[in-house]
Backbone as JSON Lines, residues from 0, in Angstrom:
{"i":0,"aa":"X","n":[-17.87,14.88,55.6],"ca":[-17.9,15.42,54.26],"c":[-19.33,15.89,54.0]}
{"i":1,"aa":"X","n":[-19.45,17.19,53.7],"ca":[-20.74,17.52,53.44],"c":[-21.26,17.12,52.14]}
{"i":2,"aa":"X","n":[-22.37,17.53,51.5],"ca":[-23.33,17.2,50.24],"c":[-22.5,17.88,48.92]}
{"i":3,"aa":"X","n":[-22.0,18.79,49.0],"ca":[-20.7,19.55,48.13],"c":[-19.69,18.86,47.65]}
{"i":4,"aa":"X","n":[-19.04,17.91,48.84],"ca":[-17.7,16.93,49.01],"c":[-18.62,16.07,48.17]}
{"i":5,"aa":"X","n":[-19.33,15.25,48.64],"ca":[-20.01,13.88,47.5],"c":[-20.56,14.23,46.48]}
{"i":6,"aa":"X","n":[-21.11,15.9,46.12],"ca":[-21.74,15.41,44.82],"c":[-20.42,15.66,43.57]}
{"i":7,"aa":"X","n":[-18.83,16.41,44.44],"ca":[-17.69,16.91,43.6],"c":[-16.91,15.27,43.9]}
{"i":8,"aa":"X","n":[-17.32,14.36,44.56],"ca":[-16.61,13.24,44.46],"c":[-17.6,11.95,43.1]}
{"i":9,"aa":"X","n":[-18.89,12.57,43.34],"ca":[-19.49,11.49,42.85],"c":[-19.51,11.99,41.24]}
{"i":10,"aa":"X","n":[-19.32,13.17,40.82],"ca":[-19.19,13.59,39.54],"c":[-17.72,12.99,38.87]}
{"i":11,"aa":"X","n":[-16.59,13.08,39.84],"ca":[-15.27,13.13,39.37],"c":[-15.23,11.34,39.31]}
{"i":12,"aa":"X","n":[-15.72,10.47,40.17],"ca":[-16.33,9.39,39.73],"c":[-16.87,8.98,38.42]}
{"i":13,"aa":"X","n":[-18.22,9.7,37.74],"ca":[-18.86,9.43,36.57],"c":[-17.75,9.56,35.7]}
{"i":14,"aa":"X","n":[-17.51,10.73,35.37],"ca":[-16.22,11.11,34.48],"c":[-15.11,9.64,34.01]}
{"i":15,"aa":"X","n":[-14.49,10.1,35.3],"ca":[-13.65,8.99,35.39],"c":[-13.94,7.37,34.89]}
{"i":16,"aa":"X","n":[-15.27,6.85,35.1],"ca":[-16.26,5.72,34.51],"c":[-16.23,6.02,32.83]}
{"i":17,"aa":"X","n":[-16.55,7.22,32.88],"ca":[-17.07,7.7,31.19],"c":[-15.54,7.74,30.25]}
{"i":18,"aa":"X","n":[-14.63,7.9,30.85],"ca":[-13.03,8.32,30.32],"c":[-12.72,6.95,30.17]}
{"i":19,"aa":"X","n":[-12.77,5.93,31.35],"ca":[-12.63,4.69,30.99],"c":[-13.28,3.32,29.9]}
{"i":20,"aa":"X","n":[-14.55,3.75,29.86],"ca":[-15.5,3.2,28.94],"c":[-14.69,3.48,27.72]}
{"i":21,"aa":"X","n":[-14.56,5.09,26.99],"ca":[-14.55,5.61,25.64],"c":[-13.15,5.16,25.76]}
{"i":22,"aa":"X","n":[-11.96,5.02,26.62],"ca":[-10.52,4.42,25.91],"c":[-11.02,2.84,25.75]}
{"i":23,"aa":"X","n":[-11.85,2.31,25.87],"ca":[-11.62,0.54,25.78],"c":[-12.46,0.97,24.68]}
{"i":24,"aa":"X","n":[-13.19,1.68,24.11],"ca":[-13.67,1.2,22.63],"c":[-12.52,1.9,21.87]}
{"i":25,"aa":"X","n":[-11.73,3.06,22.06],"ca":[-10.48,2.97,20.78],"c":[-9.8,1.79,20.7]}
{"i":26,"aa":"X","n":[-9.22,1.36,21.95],"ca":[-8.37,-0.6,21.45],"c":[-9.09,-1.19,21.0]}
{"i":27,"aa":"X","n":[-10.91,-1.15,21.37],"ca":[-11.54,-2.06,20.5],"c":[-11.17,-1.98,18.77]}
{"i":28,"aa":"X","n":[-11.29,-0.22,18.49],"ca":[-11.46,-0.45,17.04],"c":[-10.26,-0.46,16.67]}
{"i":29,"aa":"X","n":[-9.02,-0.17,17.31],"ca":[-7.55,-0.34,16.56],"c":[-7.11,-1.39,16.33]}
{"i":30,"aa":"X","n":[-7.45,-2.45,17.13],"ca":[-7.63,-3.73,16.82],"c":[-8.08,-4.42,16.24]}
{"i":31,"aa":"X","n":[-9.52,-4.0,15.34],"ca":[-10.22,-4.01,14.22],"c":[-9.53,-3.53,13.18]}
{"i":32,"aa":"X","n":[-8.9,-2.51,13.09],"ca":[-7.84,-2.17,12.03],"c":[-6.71,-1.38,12.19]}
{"i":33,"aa":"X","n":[-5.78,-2.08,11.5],"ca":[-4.7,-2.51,12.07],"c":[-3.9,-1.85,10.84]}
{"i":34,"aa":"X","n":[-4.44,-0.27,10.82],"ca":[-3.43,0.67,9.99],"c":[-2.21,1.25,10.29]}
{"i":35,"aa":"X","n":[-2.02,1.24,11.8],"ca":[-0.81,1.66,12.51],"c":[0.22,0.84,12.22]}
{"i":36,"aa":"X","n":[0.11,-0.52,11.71],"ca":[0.88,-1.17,11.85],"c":[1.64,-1.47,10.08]}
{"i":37,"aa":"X","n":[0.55,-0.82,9.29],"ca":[0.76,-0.74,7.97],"c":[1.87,0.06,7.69]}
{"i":38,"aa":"X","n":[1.99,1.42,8.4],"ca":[3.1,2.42,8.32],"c":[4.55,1.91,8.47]}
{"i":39,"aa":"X","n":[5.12,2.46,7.27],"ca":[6.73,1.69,7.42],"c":[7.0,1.81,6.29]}
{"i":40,"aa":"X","n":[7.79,0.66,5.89],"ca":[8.54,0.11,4.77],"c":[8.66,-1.63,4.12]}
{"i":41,"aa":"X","n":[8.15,-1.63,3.38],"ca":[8.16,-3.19,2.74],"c":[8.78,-3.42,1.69]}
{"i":42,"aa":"X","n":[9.17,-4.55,1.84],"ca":[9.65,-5.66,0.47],"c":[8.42,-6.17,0.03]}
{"i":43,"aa":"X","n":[8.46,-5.97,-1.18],"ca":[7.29,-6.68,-1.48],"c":[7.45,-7.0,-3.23]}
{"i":44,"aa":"X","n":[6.61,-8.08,-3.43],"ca":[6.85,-9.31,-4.84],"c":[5.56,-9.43,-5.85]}
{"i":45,"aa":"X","n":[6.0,-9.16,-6.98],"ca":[4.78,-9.07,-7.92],"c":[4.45,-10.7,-8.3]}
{"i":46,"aa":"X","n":[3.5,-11.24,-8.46],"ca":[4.22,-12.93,-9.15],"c":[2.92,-12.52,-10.16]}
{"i":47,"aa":"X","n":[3.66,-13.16,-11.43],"ca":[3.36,-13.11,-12.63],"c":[2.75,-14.45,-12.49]}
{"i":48,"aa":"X","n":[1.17,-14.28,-13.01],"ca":[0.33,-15.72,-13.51],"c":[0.93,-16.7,-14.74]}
{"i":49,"aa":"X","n":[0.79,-17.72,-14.33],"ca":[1.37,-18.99,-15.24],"c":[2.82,-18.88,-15.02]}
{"i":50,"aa":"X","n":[3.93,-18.16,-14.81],"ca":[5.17,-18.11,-14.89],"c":[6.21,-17.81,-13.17]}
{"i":51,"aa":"X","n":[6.87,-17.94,-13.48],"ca":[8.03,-18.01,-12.16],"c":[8.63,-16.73,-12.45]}
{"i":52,"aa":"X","n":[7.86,-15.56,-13.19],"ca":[8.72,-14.01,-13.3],"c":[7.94,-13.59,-12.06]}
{"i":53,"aa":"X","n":[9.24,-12.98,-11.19],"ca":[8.36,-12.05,-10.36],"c":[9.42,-10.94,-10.33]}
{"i":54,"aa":"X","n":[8.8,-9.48,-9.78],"ca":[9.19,-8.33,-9.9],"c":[9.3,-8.06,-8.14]}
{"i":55,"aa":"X","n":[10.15,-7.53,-7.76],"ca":[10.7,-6.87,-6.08],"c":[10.31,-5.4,-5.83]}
{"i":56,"aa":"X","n":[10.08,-4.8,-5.37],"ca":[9.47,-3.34,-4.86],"c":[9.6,-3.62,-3.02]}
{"i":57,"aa":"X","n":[10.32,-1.77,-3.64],"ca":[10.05,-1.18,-2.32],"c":[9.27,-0.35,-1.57]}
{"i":58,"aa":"X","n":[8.18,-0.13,-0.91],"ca":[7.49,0.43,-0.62],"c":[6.92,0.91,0.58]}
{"i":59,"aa":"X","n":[6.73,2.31,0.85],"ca":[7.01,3.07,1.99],"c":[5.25,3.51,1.94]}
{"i":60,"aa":"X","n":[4.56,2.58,3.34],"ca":[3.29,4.1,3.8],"c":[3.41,4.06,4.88]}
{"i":61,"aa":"X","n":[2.92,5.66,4.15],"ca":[3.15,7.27,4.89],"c":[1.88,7.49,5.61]}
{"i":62,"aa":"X","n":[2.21,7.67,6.98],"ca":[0.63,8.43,7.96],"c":[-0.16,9.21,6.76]}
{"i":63,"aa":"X","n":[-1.21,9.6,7.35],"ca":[-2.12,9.88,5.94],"c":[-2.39,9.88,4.63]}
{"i":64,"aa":"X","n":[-1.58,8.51,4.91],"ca":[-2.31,7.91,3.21],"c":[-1.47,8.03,2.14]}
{"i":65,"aa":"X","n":[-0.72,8.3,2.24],"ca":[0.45,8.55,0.95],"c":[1.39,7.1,1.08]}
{"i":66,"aa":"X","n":[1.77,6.88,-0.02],"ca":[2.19,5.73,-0.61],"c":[3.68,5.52,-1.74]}
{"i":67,"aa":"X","n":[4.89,5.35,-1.47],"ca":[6.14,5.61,-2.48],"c":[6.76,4.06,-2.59]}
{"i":68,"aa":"X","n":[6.71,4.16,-3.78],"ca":[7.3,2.94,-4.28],"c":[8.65,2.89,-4.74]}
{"i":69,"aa":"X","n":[9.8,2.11,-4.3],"ca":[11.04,3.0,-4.35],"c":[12.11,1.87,-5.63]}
{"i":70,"aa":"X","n":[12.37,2.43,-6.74],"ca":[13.01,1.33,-7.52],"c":[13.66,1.69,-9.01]}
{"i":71,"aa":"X","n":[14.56,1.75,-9.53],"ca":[14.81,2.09,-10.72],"c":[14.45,2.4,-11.67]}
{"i":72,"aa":"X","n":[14.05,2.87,-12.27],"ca":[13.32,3.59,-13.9],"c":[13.3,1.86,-14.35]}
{"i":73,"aa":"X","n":[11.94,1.27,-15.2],"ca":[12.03,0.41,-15.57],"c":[11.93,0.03,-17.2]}
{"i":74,"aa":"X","n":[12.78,-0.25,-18.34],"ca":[12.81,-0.58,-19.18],"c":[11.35,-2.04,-19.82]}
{"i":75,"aa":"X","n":[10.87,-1.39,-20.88],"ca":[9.88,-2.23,-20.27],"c":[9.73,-2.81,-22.26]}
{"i":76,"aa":"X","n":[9.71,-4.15,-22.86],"ca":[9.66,-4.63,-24.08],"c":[8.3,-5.59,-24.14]}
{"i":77,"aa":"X","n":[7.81,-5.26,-25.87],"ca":[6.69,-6.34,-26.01],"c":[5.1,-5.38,-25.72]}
{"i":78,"aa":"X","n":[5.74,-4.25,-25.52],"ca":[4.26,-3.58,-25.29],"c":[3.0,-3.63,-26.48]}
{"i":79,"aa":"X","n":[1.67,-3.47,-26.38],"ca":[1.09,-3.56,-27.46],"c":[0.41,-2.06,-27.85]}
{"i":80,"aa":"X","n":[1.35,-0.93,-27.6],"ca":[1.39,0.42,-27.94],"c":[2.42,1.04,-28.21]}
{"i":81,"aa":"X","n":[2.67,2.13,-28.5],"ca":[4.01,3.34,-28.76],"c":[4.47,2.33,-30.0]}
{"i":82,"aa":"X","n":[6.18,2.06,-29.45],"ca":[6.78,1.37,-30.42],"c":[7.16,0.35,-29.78]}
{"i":83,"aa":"X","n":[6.39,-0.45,-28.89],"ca":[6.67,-1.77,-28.36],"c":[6.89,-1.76,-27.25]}
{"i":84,"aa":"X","n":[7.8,-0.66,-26.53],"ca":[8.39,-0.45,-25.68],"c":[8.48,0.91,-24.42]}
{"i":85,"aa":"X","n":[8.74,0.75,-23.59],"ca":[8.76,2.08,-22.74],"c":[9.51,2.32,-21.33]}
{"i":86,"aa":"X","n":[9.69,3.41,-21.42],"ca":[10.49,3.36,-19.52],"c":[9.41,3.98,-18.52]}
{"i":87,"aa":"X","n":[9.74,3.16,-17.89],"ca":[8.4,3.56,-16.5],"c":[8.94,3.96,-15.42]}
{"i":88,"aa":"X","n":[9.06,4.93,-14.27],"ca":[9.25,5.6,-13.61],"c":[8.8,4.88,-12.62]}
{"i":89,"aa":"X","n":[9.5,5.71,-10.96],"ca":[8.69,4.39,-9.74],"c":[7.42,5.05,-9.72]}
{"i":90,"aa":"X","n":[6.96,4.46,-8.38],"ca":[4.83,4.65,-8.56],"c":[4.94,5.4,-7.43]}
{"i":91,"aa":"X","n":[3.96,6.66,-7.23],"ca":[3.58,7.36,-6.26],"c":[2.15,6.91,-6.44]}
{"i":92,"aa":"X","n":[1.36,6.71,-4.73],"ca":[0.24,7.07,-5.19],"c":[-0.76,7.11,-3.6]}
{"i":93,"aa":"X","n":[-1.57,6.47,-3.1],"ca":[-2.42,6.7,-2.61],"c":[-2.89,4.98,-1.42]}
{"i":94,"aa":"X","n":[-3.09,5.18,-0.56],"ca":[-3.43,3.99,0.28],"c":[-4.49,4.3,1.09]}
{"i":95,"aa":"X","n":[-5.5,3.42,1.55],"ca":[-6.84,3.67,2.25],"c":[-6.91,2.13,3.23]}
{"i":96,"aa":"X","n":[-7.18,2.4,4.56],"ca":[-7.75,1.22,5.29],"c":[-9.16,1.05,4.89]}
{"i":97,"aa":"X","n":[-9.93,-0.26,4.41],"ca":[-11.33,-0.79,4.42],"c":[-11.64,-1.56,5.68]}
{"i":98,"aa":"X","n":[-11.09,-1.02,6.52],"ca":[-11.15,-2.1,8.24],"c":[-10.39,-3.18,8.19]}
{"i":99,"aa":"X","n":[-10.89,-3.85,9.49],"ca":[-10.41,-4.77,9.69],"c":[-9.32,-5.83,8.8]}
{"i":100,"aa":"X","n":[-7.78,-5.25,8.86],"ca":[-6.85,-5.59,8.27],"c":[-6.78,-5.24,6.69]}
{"i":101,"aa":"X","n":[-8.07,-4.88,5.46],"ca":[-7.59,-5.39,4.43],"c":[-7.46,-3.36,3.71]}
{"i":102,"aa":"X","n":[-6.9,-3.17,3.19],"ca":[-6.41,-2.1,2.78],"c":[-6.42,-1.8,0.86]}
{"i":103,"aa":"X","n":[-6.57,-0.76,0.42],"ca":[-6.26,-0.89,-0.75],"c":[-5.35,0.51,-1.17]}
{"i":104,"aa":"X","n":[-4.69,0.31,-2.14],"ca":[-2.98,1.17,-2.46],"c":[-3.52,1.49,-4.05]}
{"i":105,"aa":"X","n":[-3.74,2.84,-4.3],"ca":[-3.4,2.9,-6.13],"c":[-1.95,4.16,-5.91]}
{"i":106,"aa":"X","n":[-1.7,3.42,-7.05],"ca":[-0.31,4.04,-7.6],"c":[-0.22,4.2,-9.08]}
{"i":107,"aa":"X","n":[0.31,5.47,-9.64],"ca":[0.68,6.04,-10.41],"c":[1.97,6.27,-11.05]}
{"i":108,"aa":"X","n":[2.45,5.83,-12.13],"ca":[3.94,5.51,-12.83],"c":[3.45,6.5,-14.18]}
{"i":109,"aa":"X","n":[4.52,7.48,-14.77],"ca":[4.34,7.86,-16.06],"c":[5.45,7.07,-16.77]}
{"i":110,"aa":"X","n":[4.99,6.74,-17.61],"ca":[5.74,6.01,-19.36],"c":[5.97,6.81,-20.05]}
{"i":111,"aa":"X","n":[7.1,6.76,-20.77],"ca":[7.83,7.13,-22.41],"c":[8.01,6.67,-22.55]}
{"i":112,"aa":"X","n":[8.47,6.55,-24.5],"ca":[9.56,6.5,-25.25],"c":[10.94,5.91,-24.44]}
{"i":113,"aa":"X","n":[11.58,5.38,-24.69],"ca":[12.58,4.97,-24.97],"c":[13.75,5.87,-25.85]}
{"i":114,"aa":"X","n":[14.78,6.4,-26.23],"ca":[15.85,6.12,-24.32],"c":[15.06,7.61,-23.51]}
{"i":115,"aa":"X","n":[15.64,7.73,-22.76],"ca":[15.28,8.29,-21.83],"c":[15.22,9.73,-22.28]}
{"i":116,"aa":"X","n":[16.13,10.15,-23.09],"ca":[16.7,11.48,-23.45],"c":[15.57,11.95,-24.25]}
{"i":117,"aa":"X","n":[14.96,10.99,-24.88],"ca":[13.66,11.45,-25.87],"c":[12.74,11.81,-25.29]}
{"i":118,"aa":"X","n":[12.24,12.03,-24.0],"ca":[11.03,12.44,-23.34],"c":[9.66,12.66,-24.09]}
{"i":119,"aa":"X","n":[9.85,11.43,-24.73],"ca":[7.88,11.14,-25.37],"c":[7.33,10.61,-24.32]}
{"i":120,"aa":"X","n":[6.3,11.33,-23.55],"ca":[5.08,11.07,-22.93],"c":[4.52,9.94,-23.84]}
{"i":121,"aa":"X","n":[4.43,8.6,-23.22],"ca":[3.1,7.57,-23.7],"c":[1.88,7.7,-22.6]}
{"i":122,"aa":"X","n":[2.3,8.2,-21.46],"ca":[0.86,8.21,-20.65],"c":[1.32,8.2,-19.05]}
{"i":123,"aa":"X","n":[0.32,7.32,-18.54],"ca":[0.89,6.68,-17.25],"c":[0.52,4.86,-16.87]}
{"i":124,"aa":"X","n":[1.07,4.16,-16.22],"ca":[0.84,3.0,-15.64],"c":[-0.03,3.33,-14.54]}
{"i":125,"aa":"X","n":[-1.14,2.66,-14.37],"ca":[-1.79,2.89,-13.06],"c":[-2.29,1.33,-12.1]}
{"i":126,"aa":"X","n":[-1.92,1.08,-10.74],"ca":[-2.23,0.35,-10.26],"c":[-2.85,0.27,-9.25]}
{"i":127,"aa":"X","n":[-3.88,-0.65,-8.83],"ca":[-4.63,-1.09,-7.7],"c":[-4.39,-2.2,-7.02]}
{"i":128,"aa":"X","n":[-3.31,-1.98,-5.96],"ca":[-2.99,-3.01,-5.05],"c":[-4.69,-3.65,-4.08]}
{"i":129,"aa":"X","n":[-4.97,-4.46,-4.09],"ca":[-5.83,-4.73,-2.84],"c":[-5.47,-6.07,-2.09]}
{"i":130,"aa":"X","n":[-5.42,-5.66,-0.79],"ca":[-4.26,-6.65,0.02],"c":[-4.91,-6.65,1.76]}
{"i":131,"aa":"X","n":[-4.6,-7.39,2.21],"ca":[-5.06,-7.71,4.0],"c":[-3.48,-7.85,4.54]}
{"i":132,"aa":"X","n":[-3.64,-7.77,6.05],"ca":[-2.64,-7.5,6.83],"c":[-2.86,-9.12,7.33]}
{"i":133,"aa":"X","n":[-1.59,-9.95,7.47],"ca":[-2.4,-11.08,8.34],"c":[-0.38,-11.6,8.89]}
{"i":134,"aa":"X","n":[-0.94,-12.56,9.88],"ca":[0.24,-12.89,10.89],"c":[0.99,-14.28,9.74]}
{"i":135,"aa":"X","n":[2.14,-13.93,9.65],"ca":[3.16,-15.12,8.71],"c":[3.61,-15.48,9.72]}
{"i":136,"aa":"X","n":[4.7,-16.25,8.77],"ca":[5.66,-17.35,9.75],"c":[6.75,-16.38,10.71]}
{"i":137,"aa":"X","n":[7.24,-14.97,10.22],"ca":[8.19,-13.93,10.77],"c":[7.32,-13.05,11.36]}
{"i":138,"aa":"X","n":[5.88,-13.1,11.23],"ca":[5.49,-11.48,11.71],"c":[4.44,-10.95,10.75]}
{"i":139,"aa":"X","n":[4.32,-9.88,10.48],"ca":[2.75,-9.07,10.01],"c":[3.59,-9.33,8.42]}
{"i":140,"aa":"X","n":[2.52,-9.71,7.81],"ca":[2.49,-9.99,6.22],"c":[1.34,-9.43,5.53]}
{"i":141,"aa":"X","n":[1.74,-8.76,4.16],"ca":[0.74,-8.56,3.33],"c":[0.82,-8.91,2.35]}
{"i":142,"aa":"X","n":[-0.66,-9.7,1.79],"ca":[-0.83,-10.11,0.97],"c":[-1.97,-9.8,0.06]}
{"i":143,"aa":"X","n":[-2.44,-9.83,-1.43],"ca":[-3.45,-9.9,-2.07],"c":[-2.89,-9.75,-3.67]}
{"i":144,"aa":"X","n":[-3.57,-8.91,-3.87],"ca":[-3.76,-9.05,-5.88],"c":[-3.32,-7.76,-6.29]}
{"i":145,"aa":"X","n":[-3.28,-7.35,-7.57],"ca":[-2.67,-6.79,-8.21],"c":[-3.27,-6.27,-9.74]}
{"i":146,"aa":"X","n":[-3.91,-5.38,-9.86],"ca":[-4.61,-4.4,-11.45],"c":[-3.99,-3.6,-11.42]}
{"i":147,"aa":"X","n":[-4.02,-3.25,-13.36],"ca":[-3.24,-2.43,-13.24],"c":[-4.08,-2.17,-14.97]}
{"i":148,"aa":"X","n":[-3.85,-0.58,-15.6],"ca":[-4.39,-0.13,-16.54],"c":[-3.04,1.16,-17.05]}
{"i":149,"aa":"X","n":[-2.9,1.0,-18.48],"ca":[-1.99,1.81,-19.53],"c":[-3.27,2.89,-19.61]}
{"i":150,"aa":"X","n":[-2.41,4.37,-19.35],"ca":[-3.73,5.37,-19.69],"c":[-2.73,6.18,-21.12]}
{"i":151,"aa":"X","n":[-3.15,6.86,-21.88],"ca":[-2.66,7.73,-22.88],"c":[-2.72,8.94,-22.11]}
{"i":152,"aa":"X","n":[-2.43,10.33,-22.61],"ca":[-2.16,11.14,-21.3],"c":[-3.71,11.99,-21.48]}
{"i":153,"aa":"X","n":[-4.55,11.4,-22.83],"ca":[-5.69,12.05,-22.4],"c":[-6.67,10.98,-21.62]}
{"i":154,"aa":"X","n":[-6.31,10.47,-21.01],"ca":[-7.06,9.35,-20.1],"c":[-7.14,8.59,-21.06]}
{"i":155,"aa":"X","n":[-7.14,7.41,-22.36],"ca":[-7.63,6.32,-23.33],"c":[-6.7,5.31,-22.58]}
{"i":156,"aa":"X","n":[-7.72,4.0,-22.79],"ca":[-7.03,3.33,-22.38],"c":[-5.75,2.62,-23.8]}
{"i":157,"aa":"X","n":[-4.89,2.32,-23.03],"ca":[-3.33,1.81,-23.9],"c":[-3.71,0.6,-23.92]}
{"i":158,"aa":"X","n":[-3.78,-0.49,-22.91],"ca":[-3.81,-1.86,-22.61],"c":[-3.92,-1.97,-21.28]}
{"i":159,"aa":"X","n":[-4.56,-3.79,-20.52],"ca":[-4.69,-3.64,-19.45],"c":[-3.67,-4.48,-19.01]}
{"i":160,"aa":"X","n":[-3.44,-4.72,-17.78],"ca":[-2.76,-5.8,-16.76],"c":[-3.25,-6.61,-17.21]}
{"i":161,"aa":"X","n":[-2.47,-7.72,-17.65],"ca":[-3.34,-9.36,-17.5],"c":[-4.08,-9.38,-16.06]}
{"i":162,"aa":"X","n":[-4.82,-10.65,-16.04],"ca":[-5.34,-10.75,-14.61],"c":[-4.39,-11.58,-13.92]}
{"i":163,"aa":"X","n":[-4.51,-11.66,-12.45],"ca":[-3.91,-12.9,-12.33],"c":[-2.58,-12.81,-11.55]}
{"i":164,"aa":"X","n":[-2.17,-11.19,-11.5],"ca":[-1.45,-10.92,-10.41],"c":[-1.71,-10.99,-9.28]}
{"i":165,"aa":"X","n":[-0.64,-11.51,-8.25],"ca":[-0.61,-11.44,-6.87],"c":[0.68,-10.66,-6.68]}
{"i":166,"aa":"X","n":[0.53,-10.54,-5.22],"ca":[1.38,-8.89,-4.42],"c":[1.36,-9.57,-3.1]}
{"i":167,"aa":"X","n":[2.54,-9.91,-2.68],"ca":[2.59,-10.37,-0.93],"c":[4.25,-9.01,-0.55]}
{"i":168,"aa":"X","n":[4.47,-8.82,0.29],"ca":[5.49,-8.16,1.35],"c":[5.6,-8.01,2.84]}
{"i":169,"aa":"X","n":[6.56,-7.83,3.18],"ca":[7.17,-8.59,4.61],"c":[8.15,-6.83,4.92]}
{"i":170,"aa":"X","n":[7.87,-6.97,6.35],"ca":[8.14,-5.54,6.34],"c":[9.62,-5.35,6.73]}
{"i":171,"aa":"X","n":[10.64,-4.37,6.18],"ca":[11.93,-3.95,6.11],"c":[12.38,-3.78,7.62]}
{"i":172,"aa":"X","n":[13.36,-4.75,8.4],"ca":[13.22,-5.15,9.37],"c":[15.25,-4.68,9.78]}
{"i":173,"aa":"X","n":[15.62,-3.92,10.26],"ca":[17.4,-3.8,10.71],"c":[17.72,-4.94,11.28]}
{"i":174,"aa":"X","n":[18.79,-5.18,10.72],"ca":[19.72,-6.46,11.44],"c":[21.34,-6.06,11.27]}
{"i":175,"aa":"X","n":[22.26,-6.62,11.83],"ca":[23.46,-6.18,12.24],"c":[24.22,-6.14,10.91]}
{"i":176,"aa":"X","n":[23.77,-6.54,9.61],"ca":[24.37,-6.13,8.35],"c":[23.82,-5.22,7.61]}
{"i":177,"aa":"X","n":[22.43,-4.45,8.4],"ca":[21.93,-3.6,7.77],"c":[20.26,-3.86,7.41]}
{"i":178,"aa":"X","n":[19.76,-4.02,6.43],"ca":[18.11,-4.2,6.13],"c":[18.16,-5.98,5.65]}
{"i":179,"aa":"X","n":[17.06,-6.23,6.27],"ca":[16.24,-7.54,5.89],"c":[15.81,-7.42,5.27]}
């Protein structure tokens, strides 16, 4: 083999060294965060502070960041704006990885009036899920907290979330009767 043959063997060598190096730091950092694994569909549970009310949601993220919350128009009493009351729409909104497992979700709901047919704009519901990915007793679980802010539709604030919400979900899993 002449000097041609080794320096086209000893290049295709480096390469090959350099190709191998740069794939072991992507598993390094996908493994650091662990957004691939966020994508899907969840069940997931509001729990109300001091009380045993909790609320069920469905919720779908979407590769680049998009976020659908899937659930009935919600009748909502006791408000401390409009006329007490309002229907809230499901939440579209927005999701971001902060690394290593913990993630944060805002979502967007518009409110009216009550019944439905009246289409008075009161504003929108807005929420800030912030939550980590971590291993449960079945598999990948998320868990964390839960804000949330009443806007009027010129941005004022209406009222806030109490504090004190938590947000856990378990991801929508097929079984031979259909969804888990």
């Amino acid at each position: 083999m002449g000097k041609n043959g080794l320096r086209l063997l000893l290049a295709i060598g480096v390469l090959g060294g350099l190709a191998f190096c740069v794939s072991g730091l992507r598993t390094s950092q996908a493994d650091d965060d662990p957004s691939a694994s966020l994508i899907g569909s969840w069940r997931g549970t509001r729990h109300t502070p001091g009380t045993i009310a909790v609320r069920h949601n469905l919720l779908c993220f979407m590769p680049g960041g998009a976020v659908i919350e899937a659930g009935p128009s919600v009748y909502v009493t006791g408000a401390s704006f409009g006329n007490g009351a309002f229907l809230e729409t499901a939440f579209i909104g927005t999701w971001v990885s902060e690394g290593h497992g913990n993630f944060v979700a805002h979502l967007i709901s518009n409110i009216s009036e009550p019944p439905a047919g009246k289409g008075i704009s009161l504003g929108t519901e807005n929420l800030t899920f912030r939550f980590h990915m971590e291993n449960g007793k079945t598999g990948k679980e998320l868990k964390g907290t839960l804000e949330g802010i009443f806007l009027d539709p010129e941005g004022n604030t209406l009222a806030q979330v109490p504090a004190g919400f938590t947000w856990d979900a378990v991801p929508l899993t097929i079984t031979s009767n259909g969804y888990n």
